[in-house]
Coordinates of C-alpha atoms in Angstrom, one line a residue:
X1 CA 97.4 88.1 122.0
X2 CA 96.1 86.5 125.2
X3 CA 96.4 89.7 127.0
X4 CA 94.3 91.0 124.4
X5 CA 91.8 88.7 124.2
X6 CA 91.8 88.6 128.0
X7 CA 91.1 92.5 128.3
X8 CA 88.2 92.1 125.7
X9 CA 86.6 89.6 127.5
X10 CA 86.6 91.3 131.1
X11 CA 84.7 94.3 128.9
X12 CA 82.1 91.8 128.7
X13 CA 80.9 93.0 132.2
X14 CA 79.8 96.5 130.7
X15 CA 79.2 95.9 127.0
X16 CA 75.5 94.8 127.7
X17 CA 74.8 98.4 128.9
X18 CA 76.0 99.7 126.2
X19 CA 74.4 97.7 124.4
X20 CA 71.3 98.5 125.9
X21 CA 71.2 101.9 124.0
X22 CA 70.8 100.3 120.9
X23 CA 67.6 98.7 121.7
X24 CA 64.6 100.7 120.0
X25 CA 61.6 101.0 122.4
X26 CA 59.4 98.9 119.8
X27 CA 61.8 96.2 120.9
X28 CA 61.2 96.5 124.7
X29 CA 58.4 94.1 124.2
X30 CA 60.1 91.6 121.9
X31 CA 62.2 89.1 121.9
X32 CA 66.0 90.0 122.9
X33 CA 68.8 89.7 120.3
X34 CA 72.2 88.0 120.6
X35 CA 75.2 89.0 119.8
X36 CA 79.0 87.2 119.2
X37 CA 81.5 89.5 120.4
X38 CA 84.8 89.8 117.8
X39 CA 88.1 91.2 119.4
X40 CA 90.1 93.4 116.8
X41 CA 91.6 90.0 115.1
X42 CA 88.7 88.3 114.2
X43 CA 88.6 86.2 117.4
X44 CA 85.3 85.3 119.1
X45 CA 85.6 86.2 122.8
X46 CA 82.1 86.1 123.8
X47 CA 78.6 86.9 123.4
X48 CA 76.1 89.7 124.6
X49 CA 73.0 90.2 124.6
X50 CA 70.2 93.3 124.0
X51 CA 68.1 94.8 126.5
X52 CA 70.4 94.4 129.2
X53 CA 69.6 91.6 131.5
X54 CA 67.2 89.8 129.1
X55 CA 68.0 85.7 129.1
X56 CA 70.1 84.1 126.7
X57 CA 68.4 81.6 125.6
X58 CA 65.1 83.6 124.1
X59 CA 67.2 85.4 122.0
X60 CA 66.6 86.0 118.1
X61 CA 69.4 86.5 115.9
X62 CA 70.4 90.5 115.0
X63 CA 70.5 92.2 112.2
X64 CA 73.4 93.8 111.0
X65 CA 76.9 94.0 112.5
X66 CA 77.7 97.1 115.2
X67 CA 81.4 98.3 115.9
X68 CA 82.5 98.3 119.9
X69 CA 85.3 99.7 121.5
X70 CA 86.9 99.0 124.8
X71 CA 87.9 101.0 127.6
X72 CA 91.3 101.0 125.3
X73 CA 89.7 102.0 122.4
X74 CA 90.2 99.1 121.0
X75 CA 88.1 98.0 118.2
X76 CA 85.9 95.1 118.0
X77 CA 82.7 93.7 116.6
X78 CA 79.5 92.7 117.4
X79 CA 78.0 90.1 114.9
X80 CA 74.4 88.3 114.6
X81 CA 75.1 85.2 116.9
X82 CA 76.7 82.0 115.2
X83 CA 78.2 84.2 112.0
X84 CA 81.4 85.5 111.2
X85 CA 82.5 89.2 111.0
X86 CA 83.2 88.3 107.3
X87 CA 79.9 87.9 106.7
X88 CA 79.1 91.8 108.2
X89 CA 76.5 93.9 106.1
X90 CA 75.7 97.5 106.0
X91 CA 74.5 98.2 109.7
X92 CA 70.7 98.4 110.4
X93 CA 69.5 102.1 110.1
X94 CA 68.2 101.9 113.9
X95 CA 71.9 102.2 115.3
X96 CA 72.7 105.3 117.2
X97 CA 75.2 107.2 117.9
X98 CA 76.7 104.8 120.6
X99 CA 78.2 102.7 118.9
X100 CA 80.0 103.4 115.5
X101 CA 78.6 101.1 112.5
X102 CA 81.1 98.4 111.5
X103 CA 81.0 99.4 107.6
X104 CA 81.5 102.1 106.0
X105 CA 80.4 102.7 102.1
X106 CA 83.2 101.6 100.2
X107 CA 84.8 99.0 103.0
X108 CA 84.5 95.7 104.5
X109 CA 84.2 94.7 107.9
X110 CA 86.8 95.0 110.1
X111 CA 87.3 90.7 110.3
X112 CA 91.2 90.0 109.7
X113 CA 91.0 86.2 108.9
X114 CA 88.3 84.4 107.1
X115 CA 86.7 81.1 107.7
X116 CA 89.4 79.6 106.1
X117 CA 92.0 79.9 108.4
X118 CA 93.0 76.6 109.9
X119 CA 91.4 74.2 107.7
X120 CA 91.2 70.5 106.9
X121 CA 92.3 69.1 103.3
X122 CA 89.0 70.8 101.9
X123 CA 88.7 74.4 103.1
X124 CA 85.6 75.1 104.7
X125 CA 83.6 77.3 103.0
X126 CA 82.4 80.5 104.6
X127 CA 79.0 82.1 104.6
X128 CA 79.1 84.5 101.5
X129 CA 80.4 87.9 102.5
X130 CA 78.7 91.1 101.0
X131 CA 81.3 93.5 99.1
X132 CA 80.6 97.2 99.0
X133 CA 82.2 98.4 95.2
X134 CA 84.8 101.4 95.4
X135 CA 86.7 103.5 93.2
X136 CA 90.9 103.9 92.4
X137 CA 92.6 102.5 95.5
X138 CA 95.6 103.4 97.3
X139 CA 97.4 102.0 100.1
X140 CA 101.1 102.9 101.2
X141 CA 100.8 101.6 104.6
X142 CA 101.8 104.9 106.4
X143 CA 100.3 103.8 109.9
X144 CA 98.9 100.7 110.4
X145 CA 95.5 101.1 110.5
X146 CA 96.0 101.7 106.5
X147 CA 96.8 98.2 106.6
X148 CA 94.9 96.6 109.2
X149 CA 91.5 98.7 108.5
X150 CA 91.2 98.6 105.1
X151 CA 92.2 94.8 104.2
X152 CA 90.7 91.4 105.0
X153 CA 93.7 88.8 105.6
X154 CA 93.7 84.8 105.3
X155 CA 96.1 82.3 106.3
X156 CA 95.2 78.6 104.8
X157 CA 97.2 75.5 105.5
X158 CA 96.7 72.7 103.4
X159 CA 95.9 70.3 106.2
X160 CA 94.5 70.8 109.7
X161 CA 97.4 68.8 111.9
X162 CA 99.7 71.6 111.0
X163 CA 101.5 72.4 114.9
X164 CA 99.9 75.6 116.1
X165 CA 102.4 76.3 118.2
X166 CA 105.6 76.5 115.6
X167 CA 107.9 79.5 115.8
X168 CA 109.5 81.1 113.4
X169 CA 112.0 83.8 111.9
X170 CA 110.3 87.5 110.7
X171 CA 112.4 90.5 109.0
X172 CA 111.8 93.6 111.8
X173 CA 112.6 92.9 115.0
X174 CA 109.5 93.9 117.7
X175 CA 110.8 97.7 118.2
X176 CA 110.8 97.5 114.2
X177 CA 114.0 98.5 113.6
X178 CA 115.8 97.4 110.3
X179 CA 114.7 94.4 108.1
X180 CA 118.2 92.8 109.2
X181 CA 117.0 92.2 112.6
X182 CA 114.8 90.0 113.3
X183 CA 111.4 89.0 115.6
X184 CA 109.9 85.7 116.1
X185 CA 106.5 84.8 115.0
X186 CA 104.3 82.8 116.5
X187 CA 101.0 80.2 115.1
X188 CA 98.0 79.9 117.0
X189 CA 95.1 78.2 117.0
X190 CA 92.6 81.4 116.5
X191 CA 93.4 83.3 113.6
X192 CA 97.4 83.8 113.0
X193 CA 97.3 87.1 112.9
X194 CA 101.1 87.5 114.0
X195 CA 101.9 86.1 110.2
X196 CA 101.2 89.9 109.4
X197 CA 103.0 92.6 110.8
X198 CA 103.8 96.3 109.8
X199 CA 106.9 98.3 110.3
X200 CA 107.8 101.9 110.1
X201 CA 111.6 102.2 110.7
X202 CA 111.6 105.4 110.2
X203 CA 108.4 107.1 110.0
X204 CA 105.5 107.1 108.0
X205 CA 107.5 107.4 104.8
X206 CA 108.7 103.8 105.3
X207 CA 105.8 102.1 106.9
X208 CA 105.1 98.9 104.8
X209 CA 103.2 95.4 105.8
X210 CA 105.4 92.2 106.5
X211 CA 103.9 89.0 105.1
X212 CA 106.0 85.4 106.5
X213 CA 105.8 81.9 107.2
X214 CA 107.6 79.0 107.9
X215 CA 108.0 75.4 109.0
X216 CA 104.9 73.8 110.6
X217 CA 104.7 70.6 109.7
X218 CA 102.0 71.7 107.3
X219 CA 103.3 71.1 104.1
X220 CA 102.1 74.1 102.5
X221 CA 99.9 77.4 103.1
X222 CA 98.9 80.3 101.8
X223 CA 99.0 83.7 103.3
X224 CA 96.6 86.4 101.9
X225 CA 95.4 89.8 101.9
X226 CA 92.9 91.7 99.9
X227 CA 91.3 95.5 100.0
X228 CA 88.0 95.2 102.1
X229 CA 85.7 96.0 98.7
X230 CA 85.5 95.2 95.3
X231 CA 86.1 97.2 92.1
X232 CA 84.8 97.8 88.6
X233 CA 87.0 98.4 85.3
X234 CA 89.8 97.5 86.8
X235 CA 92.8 97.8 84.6
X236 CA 95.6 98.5 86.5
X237 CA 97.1 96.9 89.7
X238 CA 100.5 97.3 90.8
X239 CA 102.5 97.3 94.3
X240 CA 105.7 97.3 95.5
X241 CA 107.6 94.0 96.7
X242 CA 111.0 92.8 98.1
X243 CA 113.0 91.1 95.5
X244 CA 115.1 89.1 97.9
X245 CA 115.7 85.3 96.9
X246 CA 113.8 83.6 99.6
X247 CA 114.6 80.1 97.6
X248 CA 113.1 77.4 97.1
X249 CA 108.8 77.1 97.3
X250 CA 108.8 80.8 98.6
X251 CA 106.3 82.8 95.7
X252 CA 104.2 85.5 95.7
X253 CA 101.3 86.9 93.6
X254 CA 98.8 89.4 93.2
X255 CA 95.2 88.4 90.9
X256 CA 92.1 89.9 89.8
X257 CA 89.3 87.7 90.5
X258 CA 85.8 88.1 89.7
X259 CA 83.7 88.9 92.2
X260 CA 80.7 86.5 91.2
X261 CA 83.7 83.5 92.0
X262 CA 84.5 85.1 95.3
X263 CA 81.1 85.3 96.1
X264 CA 80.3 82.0 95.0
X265 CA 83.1 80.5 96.8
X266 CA 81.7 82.3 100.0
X267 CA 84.6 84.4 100.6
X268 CA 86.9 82.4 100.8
X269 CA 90.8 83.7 99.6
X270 CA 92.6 80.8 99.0
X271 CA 93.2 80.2 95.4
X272 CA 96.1 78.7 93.7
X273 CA 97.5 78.1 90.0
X274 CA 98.4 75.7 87.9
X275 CA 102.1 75.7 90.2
X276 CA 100.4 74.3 93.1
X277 CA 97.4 72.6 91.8
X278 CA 98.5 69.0 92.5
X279 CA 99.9 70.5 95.7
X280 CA 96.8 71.8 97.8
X281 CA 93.5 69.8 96.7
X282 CA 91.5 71.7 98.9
X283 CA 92.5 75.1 97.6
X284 CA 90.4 76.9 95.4
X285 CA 91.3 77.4 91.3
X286 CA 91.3 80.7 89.6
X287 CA 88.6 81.2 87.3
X288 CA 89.1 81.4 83.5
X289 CA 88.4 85.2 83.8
X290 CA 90.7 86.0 86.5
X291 CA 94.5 87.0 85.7
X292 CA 97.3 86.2 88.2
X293 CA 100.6 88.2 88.0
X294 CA 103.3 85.8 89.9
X295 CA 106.8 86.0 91.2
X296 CA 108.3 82.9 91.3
X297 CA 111.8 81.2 91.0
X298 CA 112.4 84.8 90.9
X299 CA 111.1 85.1 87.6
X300 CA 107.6 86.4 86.3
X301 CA 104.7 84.0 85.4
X302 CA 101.6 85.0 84.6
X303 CA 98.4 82.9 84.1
X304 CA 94.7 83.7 82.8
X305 CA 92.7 81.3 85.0
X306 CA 94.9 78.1 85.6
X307 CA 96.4 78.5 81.9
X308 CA 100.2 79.4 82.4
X309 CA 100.6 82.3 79.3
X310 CA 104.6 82.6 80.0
X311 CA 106.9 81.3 82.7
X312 CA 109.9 84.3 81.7
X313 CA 113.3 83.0 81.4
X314 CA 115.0 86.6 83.0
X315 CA 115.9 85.8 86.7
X316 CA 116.8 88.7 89.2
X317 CA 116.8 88.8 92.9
X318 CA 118.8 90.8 95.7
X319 CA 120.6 89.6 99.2
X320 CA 119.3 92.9 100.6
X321 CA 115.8 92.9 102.3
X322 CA 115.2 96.4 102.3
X323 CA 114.8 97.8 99.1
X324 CA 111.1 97.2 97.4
X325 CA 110.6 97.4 93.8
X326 CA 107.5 98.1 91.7
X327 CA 105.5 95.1 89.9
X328 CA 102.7 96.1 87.8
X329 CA 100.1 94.2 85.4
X330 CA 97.8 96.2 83.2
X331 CA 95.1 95.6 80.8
X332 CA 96.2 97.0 77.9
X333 CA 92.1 96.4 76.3
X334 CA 93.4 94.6 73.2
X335 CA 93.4 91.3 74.3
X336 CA 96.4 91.3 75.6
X337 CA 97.8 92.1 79.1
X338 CA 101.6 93.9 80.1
X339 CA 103.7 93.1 83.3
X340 CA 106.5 95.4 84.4
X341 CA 108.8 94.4 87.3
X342 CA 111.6 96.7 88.5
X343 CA 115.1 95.2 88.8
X344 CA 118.6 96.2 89.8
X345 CA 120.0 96.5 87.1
X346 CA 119.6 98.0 83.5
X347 CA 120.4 96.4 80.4
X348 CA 119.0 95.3 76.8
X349 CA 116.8 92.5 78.7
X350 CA 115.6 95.2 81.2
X351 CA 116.1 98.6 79.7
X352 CA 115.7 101.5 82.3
X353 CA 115.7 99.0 85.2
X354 CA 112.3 97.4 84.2
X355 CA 111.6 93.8 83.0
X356 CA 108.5 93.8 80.5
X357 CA 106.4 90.9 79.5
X358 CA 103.4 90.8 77.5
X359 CA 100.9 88.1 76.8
X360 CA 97.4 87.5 75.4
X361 CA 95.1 87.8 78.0
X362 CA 92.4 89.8 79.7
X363 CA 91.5 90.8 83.7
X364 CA 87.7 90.1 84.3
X365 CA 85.0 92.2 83.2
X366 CA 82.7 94.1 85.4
X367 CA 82.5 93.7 89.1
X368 CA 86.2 91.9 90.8
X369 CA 88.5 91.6 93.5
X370 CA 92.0 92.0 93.9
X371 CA 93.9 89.4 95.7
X372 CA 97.9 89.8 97.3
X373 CA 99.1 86.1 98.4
X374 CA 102.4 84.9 99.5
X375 CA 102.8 81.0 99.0
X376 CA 104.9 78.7 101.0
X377 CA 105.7 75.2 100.3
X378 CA 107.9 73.3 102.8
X379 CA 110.4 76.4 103.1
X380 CA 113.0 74.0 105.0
X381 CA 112.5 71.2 102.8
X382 CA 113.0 73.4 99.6
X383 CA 115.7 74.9 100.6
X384 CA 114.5 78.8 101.8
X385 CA 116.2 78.5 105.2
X386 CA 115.2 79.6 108.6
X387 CA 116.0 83.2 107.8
X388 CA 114.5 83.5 104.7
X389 CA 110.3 83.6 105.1
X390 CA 109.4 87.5 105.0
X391 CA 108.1 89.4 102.2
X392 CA 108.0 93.0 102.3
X393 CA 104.9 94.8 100.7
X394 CA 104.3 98.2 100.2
X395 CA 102.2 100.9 97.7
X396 CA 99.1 98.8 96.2
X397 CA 97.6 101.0 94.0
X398 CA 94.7 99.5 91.9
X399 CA 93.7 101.6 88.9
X400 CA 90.3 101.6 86.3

């Protein structure tokens, strides 16, 4: 990542004349604007500004956020000085042609971590983040960019003297061969962006995203993803997950929030139920509208809001990391709301394969997001082990 970061910065030397092409002549007689300069991961690594050669400190803040590209063709972003890329809007109609515009109609901006990442006991709120609405959604995670451009990832700790420079065990090792060997990840203090990885053993049939976390003297965190834009009648949402006991405070879940509470909250992802309430103060609570599909104690639980509608008794879980199984939650429009969870086996509790719960309950009306988060709660401590902090993900498929 330092390489990286390190390559984006000595590109500071020519971004300004690039830069320059943006500048309208009606500005030529104004003050200049700033930029900060994002790298691919989310991580300021400097600052330009626009004409080129104009001083710093007369500039006025931008409008708008601008894609840039390095000599690599590497992506990163230029943002209005002192914001984050979270907080990107549609790009000013004066940009040309040099520079590609950061958002397209039905994404997000390219940031990988919010505001969120790295917090204190009370996360710090980001600025609020604009949401483009989209239709049916589907990501199978083929190549990486369909993970990497298309979601907005998180990773909250529940206190800030977690050690950022903790190690630990991933599924894949680095040439991504099978889930059996292994890689080791790495914390930072920018945006712990090596707590998501994606694999294709063997080819694009089997690409899928790679979630993990361990030991960091942190107590517990939260590690999220969501699709860069929001969605309206929403009553479908499924993907496919690894059903390998991880053990102890290992879970996972998937929710439909509102997007007036994400909003609100200013973007922020890190939301917890009822489980870990008394856990993480500083986390944020699902809203009574929002409905939270969750896999935990290898079992499914499903909440509207913080209320807890069933904890099921049926328990299943495999030694094998490979496989991935489909886990779906759908509004059935009668006040009521159906999980489905593929298992190993078939039998009069899971006829066909397929665990089935239904409860009273509703996902949100009108205008929402859909949140994936995998929690982690002292893995050691709970008894996960060192080899045992990787969910698998693959297929999200969110349905109106």
């Amino acid at each position: 990542m330092r390489a990286r970061v390190a390559a984006l910065v000595a590109v500071l030397l020519i971004v300004p004349a690039f830069v320059a092409g943006l500048a309208a002549s009606a500005q030529e007689d104004a003050a200049p604007v700033c930029w900060d300069l994002y790298d691919g991961t989310g991580t300021r690594v400097g600052w330009v500004v626009e004409p080129y050669g104009a001083p710093p400190l007369s500039c006025t803040r931008a409008a708008g956020c601008r894609d840039f590209f390095d000599l690599e063709a590497r992506r990163g972003v230029l943002v209005p000085i002192g914001l984050h890329p979270s907080t990107c809007l549609t790009p000013p109609t004066s940009t040309t042609t040099t520079i590609t515009t950061t958002v397209a109609p039905t994404t997000l901006p390219p940031s990988t971590t919010s505001s969120t990442t790295t917090v204190a006991p009370t996360t710090t709120t980001a600025p609020t983040t604009t949401l483009p609405a989209g239709d049916d959604f589907l990501a199978s995670f083929a190549t990486p960019a369909d993970f990497y451009d298309r979601f907005n990832r998180d990773v909250h700790f529940r206190a800030s003297d977690y050690d950022p420079n903790a190690t630990f065990h991933g599924d894949h090792n680095e040439m991504c061969a099978g889930p059996t060997t292994g890689r080791v990840v790495h914390l930072d203090d920018d945006d712990n962006d090596e707590v998501f990885w994606h694999c294709a053993p063997n080819g694009p049939d089997t690409g899928h995203v790679m979630t993990g976390m361990g030991e960091a003297n942190f107590g517990y965190s939260i590690v999220t993803f969501m699709p860069r834009q929001t969605f309206t009648g929403v009553d479908r949402v499924c993907v496919d997950v690894g059903n390998r006991e991880l053990g102890g405070d290992n879970w996972w879940e998937m929710s439909v929030v509102p997007r007036s509470t994400f909003d609100n909250n200013g973007g922020r992802m890190d939301y917890v139920t009822a489980l870990a309430a008394d856990v993480d103060q500083g986390a944020l609570r699902f809203p009574s509208a929002a409905f939270v599909f969750q896999i935990n104690d290898d079992k499914i639980r499903l909440y509207q809001g913080m209320s807890e509608r069933v904890f099921d008794w049926f328990q299943w879980s495999t030694s094998d990391p490979a496989p991935r199984f489909r886990h779906c939650m759908v509004d059935n429009h009668d006040g009521t709301v159906t999980a489905t969870r593929a298992v190993g086996v078939s039998n009069q509790d899971a006829p066909g394969g397929v665990r089935t719960v239904t409860v009273s309950g509703s996902f949100p009306a009108g205008e929402v997001v859909v949140l994936f988060q995998h929690s982690v709660y002292d893995p050691p401590k709970h008894g996960s082990g060192e080899l045992q902090t990787t969910y698998h993900w693959d297929n999200v498929t969110i349905e109106g």
